[in-house]
Every structure is written in C-alpha cells, then in structure tokens.
Amino acid sequence: MKNVAVIGLGLIGGSLAVDIKKAFDCTIVGIDASEVNAKRALEIGFIDEIGTLKNVKQVDVVVIATPVNTIGSISNEVLDLIGDDTLVFDAGSVKGSICSSIAKHKNRKNYLAAHPIAGTEYSGPNAAISDLFRGKVNIICELEKTDRKIANKAFEIFDALGMEYKYMSAVEHDRHIAYVSHLSHVSSFMLGKTVLEIEKDEQNIFDMAGSGFESTVRLAKSAASTWTPIFTENKKNLLSSLEQYIKNLNEFKTYIEEENTNELNRIMTETNHLREILNNKI
Amino acid sequence: MKNVAVIGLGLIGGSLAVDIKKAFDCTIVGIDASEVNAKRALEIGFIDEIGTLKNVKQVDVVVIATPVNTIGSISNEVLDLIGDDTLVFDAGSVKGSICSSIAKHKNRKNYLAAHPIAGTEYSGPNAAISDLFRGKVNIICELEKTDRKIANKAFEIFDALGMEYKYMSAVEHDRHIAYVSHLSHVSSFMLGKTVLEIEKDEQNIFDMAGSGFESTVRLAKSAASTWTPIFTENKKNLLSSLEQYIKNLNEFKTYIEEENTNELNRIMTETNHLREILNNKI
C-alpha cells in the first residue's frame, strides 16, 4: 500500500488520513470540494499533495468521507476510474442509499461500506485528530459483496487504527443508527434551540451549563453541513424514532402535570438500566 | 466554625462534607433518613458521627442537601432548633418553594438559599467526591433576607471550596434552571427510554454509543429519587420549557419530512452559536 486518496478532508477523512499516514509508509493525495480545506490539510500535513478525482486511477486505496448525500455519486465515479486491485471504502453515517447506488456497478466488489462509530462535535481539517478510532466499533455492511482480498486490505488498515467490528445489513444499520446516533443529534440540537430562544442573557447559559446542559447539548455544536444530509438520507428511520421520542416526551409531560410521582419514578428507574449497558461491556 | 451538621449524605451533601472537612478543622455530624447511607458515610469518613435533627442545636453550620420536596419542612424544623448565630444553608435545585416555606420563620435571617451548580450522574454517599464545586457557580437567592454576618460565614465556606457566585430571586432561578438543567434531564431520560424500547439487543446500544448517544444520555443515569421531586416542585416552569421543546421537535420533524434542507441548515447553524457561548466565557 503505497498510495492512498482521501476524498473529504474533514473530521473523519482527516482523522483517517492522520492515522493511515502514521501506520503505513504511504503517500496521501487529498481531494476536497473546498480549496481552502485542501490547502489547510496540506498545511497541517496529513496529506502530501492536493489532487482531483482523476488521481484515484493511480492509488491502492480510496477513502470517501464526504457528506452522505454526495457519497453515492462520488463512489460511482471512483469505481469507474480505479484499477483492478484498488480498495474503495466510505465512512458515511447512512448506508442504505450508498449501498443501493453502487449495487450494480461492475466494480462493486472493490467497495467496502463502512461506518466507523467515532467523532467529535468539531468539523473541518482542523478537527482531524490522531487515534480517533482506537477501540471504536466499525460497522461493516454487506461484507459479502466485497472481494475477500480487497476486504482484507481494508481490515489491515482498520486493525492498524485499533478498530473493533460489527457486521450487519445496510437496512439494519440505518435503523439502529437512527435511534442511537441520529436521534441523539436531533434531541441535542432542539434542546440547544429551546434554551437559546428563552435565555436572552447568554451569561446565564454559561453559568448554569454545569448543571447537565453542557454534555446533553454537546452534539448541537456539530456542523449543519454534515447533519442536514444525514437526516434527510435516513429520513424514514429517523422520523420513526422522532415520533416515538415525542410520544414519550408527551407522556412524561402528562405525568408531571398530574404530579404522578409513581410513574415518573418508575420510568426513570427503568431508564437507569442504561448505567449497566454503558458502564460495563455486556 | 467547629461543628457542622450535614443533612442528606448523598452526592451533594457528601461532596460538601468532604471539602468542608478538608478546609476547616471541624467535626461533622451526618444526618440521613437512610441508616445504610449514614453508616456508609461514616465508613467512608466524611462524617465523624451519625446524629439526628436534634444535633443541630449544638452546631455552627447546618447544610441541608436532601431531596427538594423535603427541604422546606426540614428547614423549618432546623430553624426552630438552632442557636442565634447558626448558619443554615441548602443546596436544592428548586428555590421558590423552599424560600416560600421559610419566608415567615422568625429565624429566616439565619438561612441562606443556595444552589451550587455542580453534580454528576451518580448518587448516594459513594458518589461524594472532593473538589466537585471548584470553579462552579453557586446561585444565591434572596441574599437580602440573610443576616450579613451569617451570610459571610457561608461565603467563607463557599470561597474555601472554590465556588463562584451569581445572585437572583428564587423565581428567576427556577425559571432559568428549568430550561438549562431540568429540561436537559427530561430530554436525556426520554432519549434513553426511546432507545431502550426499540433496541432489544443491548449490545447494539453499547457498540453504537460512541456515536453521540453516550454523552447525550448521560443524565439518564441520574437517580429517580432526586429528580422526581425536582420535576414536580418546578412543575410550572418545566412544563413551559417542555412545551417549547416539543414544539421545536415537531417543527424540525416537519422539515425533515419535507426535506427542507434550507430550514434544517438554518436552524442547526443558528444553534451552533452555543459553541461560542460554552467554549468561551463571555
């Protein structure tokens, strides 16, 4: 593995580039729709040169980490251009639409649909950090559609970055991730919006943020340009989870109105089960 | 200050005891409705003896850190018993009901209504930690109703623990804290409930928690016994904030349904303003 192309030089693409560069003796060509981002990536040093899509003809590995609504078409263009042994993988947070769009491409076997579950609330090349993926779960979808030799090349990279694995269909992935990740982002953004609307004195927000607000609203710092396409691409699953969430909020609201302390206690005590799930690996 | 009584030996009362003991050469008598908690506090060592309410007759300072629905009546009992120079302060997360219930007590001037904005998602004596309050904001309500000499005794303690201050009326406090703290807890509990309902395979929750879920749902690990009374005591304000939150969620849901990317982008970009508020002190 001598030459790698990374398309999309933000938090995920940048962090992948940082660690791939560190683990392998390779040259990385960076490709980004934003010239500013590409120059910044070169300046930081996690890419060796700035390129265009045509560069993928000469590389061993292509990493696609652009906004999810662009991954389908970029993947098809990339698969048109690559050599026989080139590995292409993406890191998108929605997998169904991407997998469908490449399903019939003659080079589908060169593609691995992946979703490394890692991130921060920051974005752009400056957000790229080392070791973002160590110990994190990488969800691999439709592994059976990837050539085994090509897939092994991907696992060589993921192993070097310290990832763990989980395998599922793209449909299953999108359903689970709607609840566990996408809904968290919506709830956090709306919490932030609600507090900003009412609290005209921003000093109050800052002073009281230690009361639990800060961690709950962390995701509301995330980039709109990343999350708008995720929400629309995973619309069906996200809407189901949002409906359920709003239903639960309305029910809880009724119990508060009624001062039904038994039900409030019961619901919160049951939800406390998350302690065991999150604090200890099952 | 030689003798201190701490009533309520959980996360907040326990952490206050740990630091007061460290900062002052004093004896702490611990009082708790649960014998198990009191014994555990003695075992850990942040109290010197287990007592009953009667012990407040002999102390210089009384700290009340019990569930918010009990603070009003306990405060009245304590104010009945204390000496002329004794300071009594509470650390409750709702201030209106507490301040009303002691408003006409002849020893009101011995009482300081405080709310140190600090905590973790853990509870009970085992959750008591040192330095929980360093650099955190302590909201002081109705300071004008506390005797100046008595209040100074409180500030001597709070200063030693490293706290900063903010002053407001009990009514203002409860309105602000409903949005910035209590609503965060409801949104987090309901997110946890929603995900637990749909994700029967708990391993999935664990594996995907790195995707943002873990921090957003942290508060859902908090004790139901603490939060049920907070929600009902601050019912009016919390219901207003919840209504606004649900309204915002429904609006956002409509924009996702319509794939109105302009509005989704606009709302999230505006909410990103929280970055500046939370990352830099204004």
Coordinates of C-alpha atoms in Angstrom, one line a residue:
Chain A
M1 CA 0.0 0.0 0.0
K2 CA 1.9 2.9 -1.3
N3 CA -0.6 5.5 -2.5
V4 CA -3.9 6.5 -0.8
A5 CA -6.5 9.0 -1.9
V6 CA -8.7 10.6 0.8
I7 CA -11.8 12.4 -0.6
G8 CA -13.3 14.7 2.0
L9 CA -10.7 16.2 4.4
G10 CA -12.9 17.0 7.4
L11 CA -13.1 15.4 10.9
I12 CA -13.5 11.8 9.7
G13 CA -11.4 11.9 6.4
G14 CA -8.7 13.9 8.1
S15 CA -8.5 11.7 11.2
L16 CA -8.3 8.6 9.0
A17 CA -5.5 10.3 7.0
V18 CA -3.6 11.2 10.1
D19 CA -3.6 7.6 11.4
I20 CA -3.1 5.9 8.0
K21 CA -0.1 8.1 7.3
K22 CA 1.3 7.2 10.7
A23 CA 0.7 3.4 10.4
F24 CA 1.8 2.9 6.8
D25 CA 4.7 4.2 4.7
C26 CA 2.4 5.8 2.1
T27 CA 1.7 9.0 0.2
I28 CA -1.7 10.5 0.6
V29 CA -3.4 12.6 -2.0
G30 CA -6.2 14.8 -0.6
I31 CA -9.3 15.7 -2.6
D32 CA -11.9 18.2 -1.3
A33 CA -14.6 20.3 -3.0
S34 CA -13.2 23.2 -0.8
E35 CA -9.9 24.5 -1.9
V36 CA -9.5 26.2 1.5
N37 CA -9.9 22.8 3.2
A38 CA -7.5 21.1 0.9
K39 CA -4.8 23.7 1.5
R40 CA -5.3 23.6 5.2
A41 CA -5.0 19.8 5.2
L42 CA -1.7 20.1 3.3
E43 CA -0.5 22.8 5.7
I44 CA -1.4 20.6 8.7
G45 CA 0.4 17.8 6.9
F46 CA -1.9 14.9 6.9
I47 CA -1.9 14.8 3.1
D48 CA 1.1 15.0 0.9
E49 CA -0.5 16.6 -2.1
I50 CA -3.8 18.1 -3.3
G51 CA -5.4 16.2 -6.2
T52 CA -8.6 15.7 -8.1
L53 CA -10.9 12.7 -8.6
K54 CA -8.6 11.6 -11.6
N55 CA -5.9 10.8 -9.1
V56 CA -7.8 7.7 -7.9
K57 CA -6.6 5.9 -11.0
Q58 CA -3.1 5.7 -9.5
V59 CA -3.8 4.7 -5.9
D60 CA -4.2 1.5 -3.9
V61 CA -6.8 2.7 -1.5
V62 CA -9.6 5.4 -1.9
V63 CA -11.2 6.7 1.3
I64 CA -14.5 8.6 0.8
A65 CA -15.5 10.8 3.8
T66 CA -17.7 13.5 2.2
P67 CA -21.3 14.5 3.3
V68 CA -23.5 11.4 3.0
N69 CA -25.7 12.8 0.2
T70 CA -22.6 13.0 -2.1
I71 CA -21.0 9.6 -1.3
G72 CA -23.3 7.7 -3.8
S73 CA -22.3 9.7 -6.8
I74 CA -18.7 10.1 -5.8
S75 CA -18.4 6.3 -5.2
N76 CA -19.7 5.6 -8.7
E77 CA -17.3 8.0 -10.3
V78 CA -14.4 6.5 -8.3
L79 CA -15.4 2.9 -9.1
D80 CA -15.4 3.9 -12.8
L81 CA -11.8 5.1 -12.6
I82 CA -9.9 2.6 -10.3
G83 CA -7.6 -0.3 -11.1
D84 CA -8.5 -3.9 -10.6
D85 CA -7.0 -4.2 -7.1
T86 CA -7.9 -0.9 -5.6
L87 CA -9.9 -0.8 -2.4
V88 CA -12.6 1.9 -2.0
F89 CA -14.3 2.4 1.3
D90 CA -16.5 5.1 2.7
A91 CA -17.2 6.2 6.3
G92 CA -20.8 7.6 5.9
S93 CA -23.3 7.6 8.7
V94 CA -26.1 6.3 6.4
K95 CA -25.5 3.1 4.5
G96 CA -28.7 2.1 2.7
S97 CA -28.7 4.8 0.0
I98 CA -25.0 4.4 -0.6
C99 CA -25.1 0.6 -1.0
S100 CA -28.1 0.9 -3.3
S101 CA -26.4 3.4 -5.6
I102 CA -23.4 1.2 -6.2
A103 CA -25.2 -2.1 -6.1
K104 CA -25.0 -2.7 -9.8
H105 CA -21.6 -1.2 -10.5
K106 CA -19.2 -3.7 -12.2
N107 CA -16.6 -2.9 -9.6
R108 CA -18.9 -3.3 -6.6
K109 CA -16.5 -6.0 -5.3
N110 CA -13.8 -3.3 -4.8
Y111 CA -16.0 -1.4 -2.4
L112 CA -16.4 -1.8 1.3
A113 CA -19.3 0.0 3.0
A114 CA -18.1 1.0 6.5
H115 CA -19.2 3.2 9.3
P116 CA -16.6 3.8 12.0
I117 CA -18.6 4.9 15.0
A118 CA -16.4 7.8 16.2
G119 CA -16.4 11.5 16.1
T120 CA -16.4 14.8 18.0
E121 CA -18.6 17.8 17.7
Y122 CA -15.9 19.6 15.7
S123 CA -15.6 19.7 11.9
G124 CA -13.2 20.5 9.0
P125 CA -9.5 19.7 8.6
N126 CA -8.6 21.4 11.9
A127 CA -10.8 18.8 13.7
A128 CA -8.7 15.9 12.4
I129 CA -7.0 14.1 15.4
S130 CA -4.9 11.0 15.9
D131 CA -6.3 7.9 17.5
L132 CA -10.0 8.9 17.0
F133 CA -10.9 5.3 16.0
R134 CA -8.9 3.3 18.6
G135 CA -11.2 0.9 20.5
K136 CA -14.2 2.2 18.5
V137 CA -16.7 0.0 16.6
N138 CA -16.6 0.0 12.8
I139 CA -19.9 -1.2 11.3
I140 CA -19.3 -3.1 8.1
C141 CA -22.3 -3.6 5.8
E142 CA -22.8 -6.1 3.0
L143 CA -19.3 -7.6 3.5
E144 CA -20.3 -10.5 1.3
K145 CA -20.4 -8.1 -1.7
T146 CA -16.7 -7.2 -1.3
D147 CA -13.9 -9.3 -2.8
R148 CA -12.1 -11.1 0.1
K149 CA -8.6 -9.9 -0.9
I150 CA -9.9 -6.3 -1.2
A151 CA -11.7 -6.6 2.1
N152 CA -8.5 -7.9 3.8
K153 CA -6.7 -4.8 2.7
A154 CA -9.4 -2.7 4.5
F155 CA -9.1 -4.8 7.7
E156 CA -5.3 -4.3 7.6
I157 CA -5.9 -0.6 7.8
F158 CA -8.8 -0.7 10.4
D159 CA -6.7 -3.1 12.5
A160 CA -3.8 -0.7 12.5
L161 CA -6.1 2.1 13.6
G162 CA -7.3 -0.1 16.5
M163 CA -10.9 -0.6 15.4
E164 CA -13.4 -3.3 16.5
Y165 CA -16.0 -4.7 14.2
K166 CA -19.7 -5.3 13.8
Y167 CA -21.4 -6.7 10.7
M168 CA -24.9 -6.0 9.5
S169 CA -27.0 -5.2 6.5
A170 CA -27.3 -1.6 5.4
V171 CA -31.0 -1.7 6.3
E172 CA -30.3 -2.8 9.8
H173 CA -27.5 -0.3 10.2
D174 CA -29.7 2.6 9.2
R175 CA -32.5 1.5 11.6
H176 CA -30.2 1.2 14.6
I177 CA -28.1 4.3 14.0
A178 CA -31.3 6.4 13.6
Y179 CA -32.1 5.7 17.2
V180 CA -28.7 5.6 18.8
S181 CA -27.0 8.4 16.9
H182 CA -29.2 10.5 14.6
L183 CA -32.0 10.9 17.2
S184 CA -29.4 12.0 19.8
H185 CA -28.3 14.7 17.5
V186 CA -31.9 16.0 16.9
S187 CA -32.7 15.9 20.6
S188 CA -29.5 17.8 21.3
F189 CA -30.0 20.4 18.6
M190 CA -33.6 21.1 19.7
L191 CA -32.5 21.4 23.4
G192 CA -30.0 24.0 22.3
K193 CA -32.5 25.8 20.2
T194 CA -35.1 25.9 23.0
V195 CA -32.6 27.2 25.6
L196 CA -31.2 29.8 23.2
E197 CA -34.8 31.1 22.4
I198 CA -35.7 31.6 26.0
E199 CA -32.3 32.6 27.5
K200 CA -31.6 36.0 26.1
D201 CA -28.9 36.5 28.6
E202 CA -26.1 34.2 27.4
Q203 CA -24.1 34.6 30.6
N204 CA -26.9 32.7 32.3
I205 CA -26.4 29.8 29.9
F206 CA -22.7 29.8 30.5
D207 CA -23.1 30.0 34.3
M208 CA -25.7 27.2 34.6
A209 CA -24.2 24.9 31.9
G210 CA -22.5 22.8 34.6
S211 CA -26.0 21.6 35.6
G212 CA -26.1 18.9 33.0
F213 CA -26.8 21.1 30.0
E214 CA -23.3 21.1 28.7
S215 CA -23.0 17.4 28.0
T216 CA -26.6 17.0 26.8
V217 CA -26.2 19.8 24.3
R218 CA -22.6 18.9 23.1
L219 CA -23.8 17.5 19.8
A220 CA -25.6 20.7 19.0
K221 CA -22.2 22.1 18.2
S222 CA -21.9 19.7 15.2
A223 CA -21.7 21.0 11.7
A224 CA -25.1 21.6 10.0
S225 CA -23.5 20.8 6.6
T226 CA -22.8 17.2 7.9
W227 CA -26.1 16.6 9.6
T228 CA -28.7 18.0 7.2
P229 CA -27.9 15.4 4.6
I230 CA -27.7 12.6 7.2
F231 CA -31.2 13.5 8.5
T232 CA -32.7 13.6 5.0
E233 CA -30.9 10.5 3.8
N234 CA -32.1 8.4 6.8
K235 CA -35.4 10.2 6.8
K236 CA -37.7 7.2 7.2
N237 CA -35.9 5.7 10.2
L238 CA -35.2 9.0 11.8
L239 CA -38.9 10.0 11.6
S240 CA -40.0 6.8 13.3
S241 CA -37.5 7.4 16.2
L242 CA -38.6 11.0 16.5
E243 CA -42.2 10.1 16.6
Q244 CA -41.5 7.7 19.4
Y245 CA -39.4 10.2 21.2
I246 CA -42.1 12.9 21.0
K247 CA -44.7 10.4 22.2
N248 CA -42.5 9.6 25.2
L249 CA -42.0 13.3 26.0
N250 CA -45.7 14.0 25.8
E251 CA -46.5 11.1 28.2
F252 CA -43.8 12.2 30.7
K253 CA -45.2 15.7 30.5
T254 CA -48.6 14.5 31.4
Y255 CA -47.2 12.6 34.4
I256 CA -45.5 15.9 35.5
E257 CA -48.8 17.8 35.1
E258 CA -50.6 15.2 37.2
E259 CA -47.7 15.0 39.7
N260 CA -47.9 11.3 39.2
T261 CA -44.7 10.6 41.1
N262 CA -45.1 6.8 40.9
E263 CA -45.0 6.8 37.1
L264 CA -42.2 9.4 36.9
N265 CA -40.2 7.3 39.4
R266 CA -40.9 4.0 37.5
I267 CA -39.9 5.4 34.1
M268 CA -36.7 7.0 35.3
T269 CA -35.7 3.9 37.4
E270 CA -36.3 1.7 34.3
T271 CA -34.2 4.0 32.1
N272 CA -31.4 3.9 34.7
H273 CA -30.7 0.5 33.2
L274 CA -28.5 2.4 30.8
R275 CA -26.0 2.6 33.6
E276 CA -25.3 -1.2 33.3
I277 CA -25.4 -1.1 29.5
L278 CA -23.0 1.8 29.1
N279 CA -20.7 1.4 32.1
N280 CA -19.9 -2.3 31.6
K281 CA -19.4 -4.1 28.3
I282 CA -22.1 -6.8 28.2
Chain B
M1 CA -16.5 27.0 63.0
K2 CA -16.1 23.9 65.0
N3 CA -19.2 21.8 64.5
V4 CA -21.1 21.2 61.3
A5 CA -24.3 19.2 60.6
V6 CA -24.9 17.8 57.1
I7 CA -28.5 16.6 56.5
G8 CA -28.6 14.3 53.4
L9 CA -25.5 12.4 52.8
G10 CA -25.7 11.8 49.0
L11 CA -23.8 13.2 46.1
I12 CA -24.2 16.9 47.0
G13 CA -24.3 16.7 50.8
G14 CA -21.4 14.2 50.8
S15 CA -19.2 16.2 48.5
L16 CA -19.8 19.3 50.5
A17 CA -18.9 17.4 53.7
V18 CA -15.7 16.0 52.1
D19 CA -14.4 19.5 51.2
I20 CA -15.6 21.3 54.3
K21 CA -13.9 18.7 56.4
K22 CA -10.7 19.2 54.4
A23 CA -10.8 23.0 54.5
F24 CA -11.8 23.6 58.2
D25 CA -10.8 22.0 61.4
C26 CA -14.3 20.8 62.3
T27 CA -16.4 17.9 63.4
I28 CA -19.2 16.8 61.1
V29 CA -22.3 15.1 62.3
G30 CA -24.2 13.4 59.5
I31 CA -28.0 13.0 59.4
D32 CA -29.8 10.9 56.9
A33 CA -33.2 9.2 56.7
S34 CA -31.4 6.1 55.5
E35 CA -29.4 4.3 58.2
V36 CA -27.5 2.5 55.5
N37 CA -26.4 5.8 53.9
A38 CA -25.4 7.3 57.2
K39 CA -23.3 4.2 58.1
R40 CA -21.7 4.3 54.7
A41 CA -20.8 8.0 55.1
L42 CA -19.2 7.2 58.5
E43 CA -17.3 4.3 56.9
I44 CA -16.0 6.5 54.0
G45 CA -15.1 9.0 56.7
F46 CA -16.6 12.3 55.5
I47 CA -18.7 12.5 58.7
D48 CA -17.4 12.0 62.2
E49 CA -20.6 10.7 63.8
I50 CA -24.2 9.9 63.0
G51 CA -26.8 12.1 64.5
T52 CA -30.4 13.2 64.4
L53 CA -32.1 16.5 63.8
K54 CA -31.7 17.4 67.5
N55 CA -28.0 17.6 67.0
V56 CA -28.4 20.9 65.0
K57 CA -28.9 22.6 68.4
Q58 CA -25.1 22.3 69.0
V59 CA -23.6 23.2 65.7
D60 CA -22.3 26.3 64.0
V61 CA -23.4 25.4 60.5
V62 CA -26.2 23.2 59.1
V63 CA -26.1 22.0 55.5
I64 CA -29.4 20.7 54.0
A65 CA -28.9 18.5 50.9
T66 CA -32.0 16.3 50.9
P67 CA -34.5 15.7 48.0
V68 CA -36.0 19.1 47.2
N69 CA -39.6 18.2 48.3
T70 CA -38.3 17.6 51.8
I71 CA -36.1 20.7 52.2
G72 CA -38.9 23.1 53.1
S73 CA -40.2 21.1 56.1
I74 CA -36.7 20.1 57.3
S75 CA -35.6 23.7 57.1
N76 CA -38.4 24.8 59.3
E77 CA -37.6 22.2 61.9
V78 CA -34.0 23.1 61.8
L79 CA -34.7 26.9 62.1
D80 CA -36.8 26.0 65.2
L81 CA -33.9 24.4 66.9
I82 CA -30.7 26.4 66.1
G83 CA -28.9 28.9 68.2
D84 CA -28.7 32.6 67.4
D85 CA -25.5 32.5 65.3
T86 CA -26.0 29.3 63.4
L87 CA -25.9 29.4 59.6
V88 CA -28.3 27.1 57.7
F89 CA -28.0 26.7 54.0
D90 CA -29.5 24.3 51.5
A91 CA -28.3 23.2 48.1
G92 CA -31.6 22.4 46.4
S93 CA -32.2 22.6 42.7
V94 CA -35.6 24.3 43.1
K95 CA -35.6 27.5 45.2
G96 CA -39.1 29.0 45.0
S97 CA -41.0 26.5 47.2
I98 CA -38.2 26.4 49.7
C99 CA -37.9 30.2 50.1
S100 CA -41.7 30.5 50.4
S101 CA -41.9 27.8 53.1
I102 CA -39.4 29.5 55.4
A103 CA -40.4 33.1 54.5
K104 CA -42.1 33.9 57.8
H105 CA -39.9 31.9 60.1
K106 CA -38.6 34.0 63.0
N107 CA -35.1 32.8 62.2
R108 CA -35.2 33.4 58.4
K109 CA -32.2 35.6 58.7
N110 CA -30.1 32.6 59.7
Y111 CA -30.9 30.9 56.4
L112 CA -29.1 31.2 53.0
A113 CA -30.8 29.7 50.0
A114 CA -28.1 28.4 47.7
H115 CA -27.8 26.2 44.6
P116 CA -24.3 25.2 43.7
I117 CA -24.5 24.2 40.1
A118 CA -22.5 21.0 40.1
G119 CA -23.1 17.3 40.1
T120 CA -22.5 14.0 38.3
E121 CA -24.9 11.3 37.2
Y122 CA -24.1 9.3 40.3
S123 CA -25.9 9.3 43.7
G124 CA -25.6 8.3 47.3
P125 CA -22.6 8.5 49.7
N126 CA -20.4 6.6 47.4
A127 CA -20.8 9.4 44.8
A128 CA -19.3 12.0 47.2
I129 CA -16.1 13.4 45.7
S130 CA -13.6 16.1 46.5
D131 CA -13.4 19.4 44.5
L132 CA -16.8 18.9 42.9
F133 CA -17.6 22.6 43.4
R134 CA -14.2 24.2 42.4
G135 CA -14.8 26.9 39.7
K136 CA -18.5 26.2 39.7
V137 CA -21.3 28.8 40.0
N138 CA -23.3 28.9 43.2
I139 CA -26.6 30.7 42.7
I140 CA -27.6 32.6 45.8
C141 CA -31.2 33.6 46.1
E142 CA -32.8 36.3 48.3
L143 CA -29.4 37.2 49.8
E144 CA -31.1 40.4 51.3
K145 CA -33.1 38.1 53.7
T146 CA -30.0 36.7 55.3
D147 CA -28.1 38.4 58.1
R148 CA -24.9 39.8 56.8
K149 CA -22.7 38.1 59.4
I150 CA -24.4 34.8 58.9
A151 CA -24.0 35.1 55.1
N152 CA -20.3 35.9 55.5
K153 CA -19.9 32.6 57.3
A154 CA -21.4 30.9 54.3
F155 CA -19.2 32.7 51.8
E156 CA -16.2 31.7 53.9
I157 CA -17.1 28.1 53.2
F158 CA -18.0 28.6 49.6
D159 CA -14.8 30.5 49.0
A160 CA -12.8 27.7 50.5
L161 CA -14.5 25.3 48.2
G162 CA -13.6 27.4 45.2
M163 CA -17.1 28.5 44.1
E164 CA -18.1 31.5 42.0
Y165 CA -21.4 33.4 42.6
K166 CA -24.5 34.6 40.9
Y167 CA -27.4 36.3 42.6
M168 CA -31.0 36.2 41.7
S169 CA -34.5 35.9 43.1
A170 CA -35.9 32.4 43.7
V171 CA -38.5 33.0 40.9
E172 CA -35.8 33.9 38.4
H173 CA -33.7 30.9 39.5
D174 CA -36.4 28.4 39.0
R175 CA -37.3 29.8 35.5
H176 CA -33.7 29.7 34.3
I177 CA -32.8 26.3 35.8
A178 CA -35.9 24.7 34.3
Y179 CA -34.5 25.4 30.8
V180 CA -30.8 24.9 31.4
S181 CA -30.9 22.0 33.8
H182 CA -34.3 20.3 34.4
L183 CA -35.2 20.2 30.7
S184 CA -31.8 18.7 29.9
H185 CA -32.6 15.9 32.3
V186 CA -36.1 15.2 30.8
S187 CA -34.7 15.2 27.2
S188 CA -32.0 12.8 28.3
F189 CA -34.2 10.4 30.2
M190 CA -36.7 10.3 27.3
L191 CA -33.9 9.7 24.8
G192 CA -32.7 6.8 26.9
K193 CA -36.3 5.4 27.2
T194 CA -36.9 5.7 23.5
V195 CA -33.7 3.8 22.6
L196 CA -34.2 1.1 25.3
E197 CA -37.7 0.5 23.9
I198 CA -36.6 -0.1 20.3
E199 CA -33.2 -1.7 20.9
K200 CA -33.9 -5.0 22.3
D201 CA -30.3 -6.1 21.6
E202 CA -28.4 -4.2 24.3
Q203 CA -25.1 -5.0 22.7
N204 CA -26.1 -2.7 19.8
I205 CA -26.6 0.2 22.2
F206 CA -23.2 -0.4 23.7
D207 CA -21.5 -0.7 20.3
M208 CA -23.0 2.4 18.8
A209 CA -22.9 4.5 21.9
G210 CA -19.8 6.3 20.7
S211 CA -21.8 7.9 18.0
G212 CA -23.0 10.7 20.3
F213 CA -25.6 8.8 22.3
E214 CA -23.4 8.3 25.4
S215 CA -22.9 12.0 26.3
T216 CA -26.5 12.9 25.3
V217 CA -27.9 10.2 27.5
R218 CA -25.5 10.6 30.5
L219 CA -28.1 12.4 32.7
A220 CA -30.5 9.5 32.2
K221 CA -28.3 7.6 34.7
S222 CA -29.3 10.1 37.4
A223 CA -31.3 9.0 40.5
A224 CA -35.1 8.9 40.0
S225 CA -35.4 9.7 43.8
T226 CA -33.6 13.0 43.3
W227 CA -35.3 14.0 40.0
T228 CA -39.0 13.1 40.6
P229 CA -39.4 15.8 43.3
I230 CA -37.4 18.3 41.3
F231 CA -39.7 17.9 38.3
T232 CA -42.8 18.2 40.4
E233 CA -41.5 21.1 42.6
N234 CA -40.6 23.1 39.5
K235 CA -43.6 21.9 37.5
K236 CA -44.8 25.2 36.1
N237 CA -41.5 26.3 34.7
L238 CA -40.6 22.8 33.5
L239 CA -43.9 22.4 31.7
S240 CA -43.3 25.6 29.8
S241 CA -39.9 24.6 28.7
L242 CA -41.1 21.1 27.7
E243 CA -43.9 22.6 25.6
Q244 CA -41.4 24.7 23.8
Y245 CA -39.0 21.8 23.3
I246 CA -41.8 19.5 21.9
K247 CA -42.9 22.4 19.6
N248 CA -39.4 22.7 18.3
L249 CA -39.1 19.0 17.8
N250 CA -42.3 18.8 15.8
E251 CA -41.3 21.7 13.6
F252 CA -37.9 20.1 12.9
K253 CA -39.7 16.8 12.2
T254 CA -41.8 18.6 9.6
Y255 CA -38.7 20.0 7.9
I256 CA -37.2 16.5 7.8
E257 CA -40.4 15.1 6.3
E258 CA -40.4 17.9 3.7
E259 CA -36.7 17.5 3.1
N260 CA -36.5 21.3 3.7
T261 CA -32.7 21.4 3.8
N262 CA -32.6 25.2 3.9
E263 CA -34.6 25.3 7.1
L264 CA -32.7 22.4 8.7
N265 CA -29.4 24.0 7.8
R266 CA -30.6 27.4 9.1
I267 CA -31.8 26.1 12.4
M268 CA -28.7 24.0 13.1
T269 CA -26.3 26.8 12.1
E270 CA -28.1 29.2 14.4
T271 CA -27.9 26.7 17.2
N272 CA -24.2 26.2 16.6
H273 CA -23.9 29.6 18.4
L274 CA -23.7 27.5 21.6
R275 CA -20.1 26.8 20.6
E276 CA -19.2 30.4 21.4
I277 CA -21.3 30.5 24.5
L278 CA -20.0 27.3 26.0
N279 CA -16.4 27.3 24.7
N280 CA -15.5 30.8 25.8
K281 CA -16.6 32.6 28.8
I282 CA -18.5 35.7 27.6

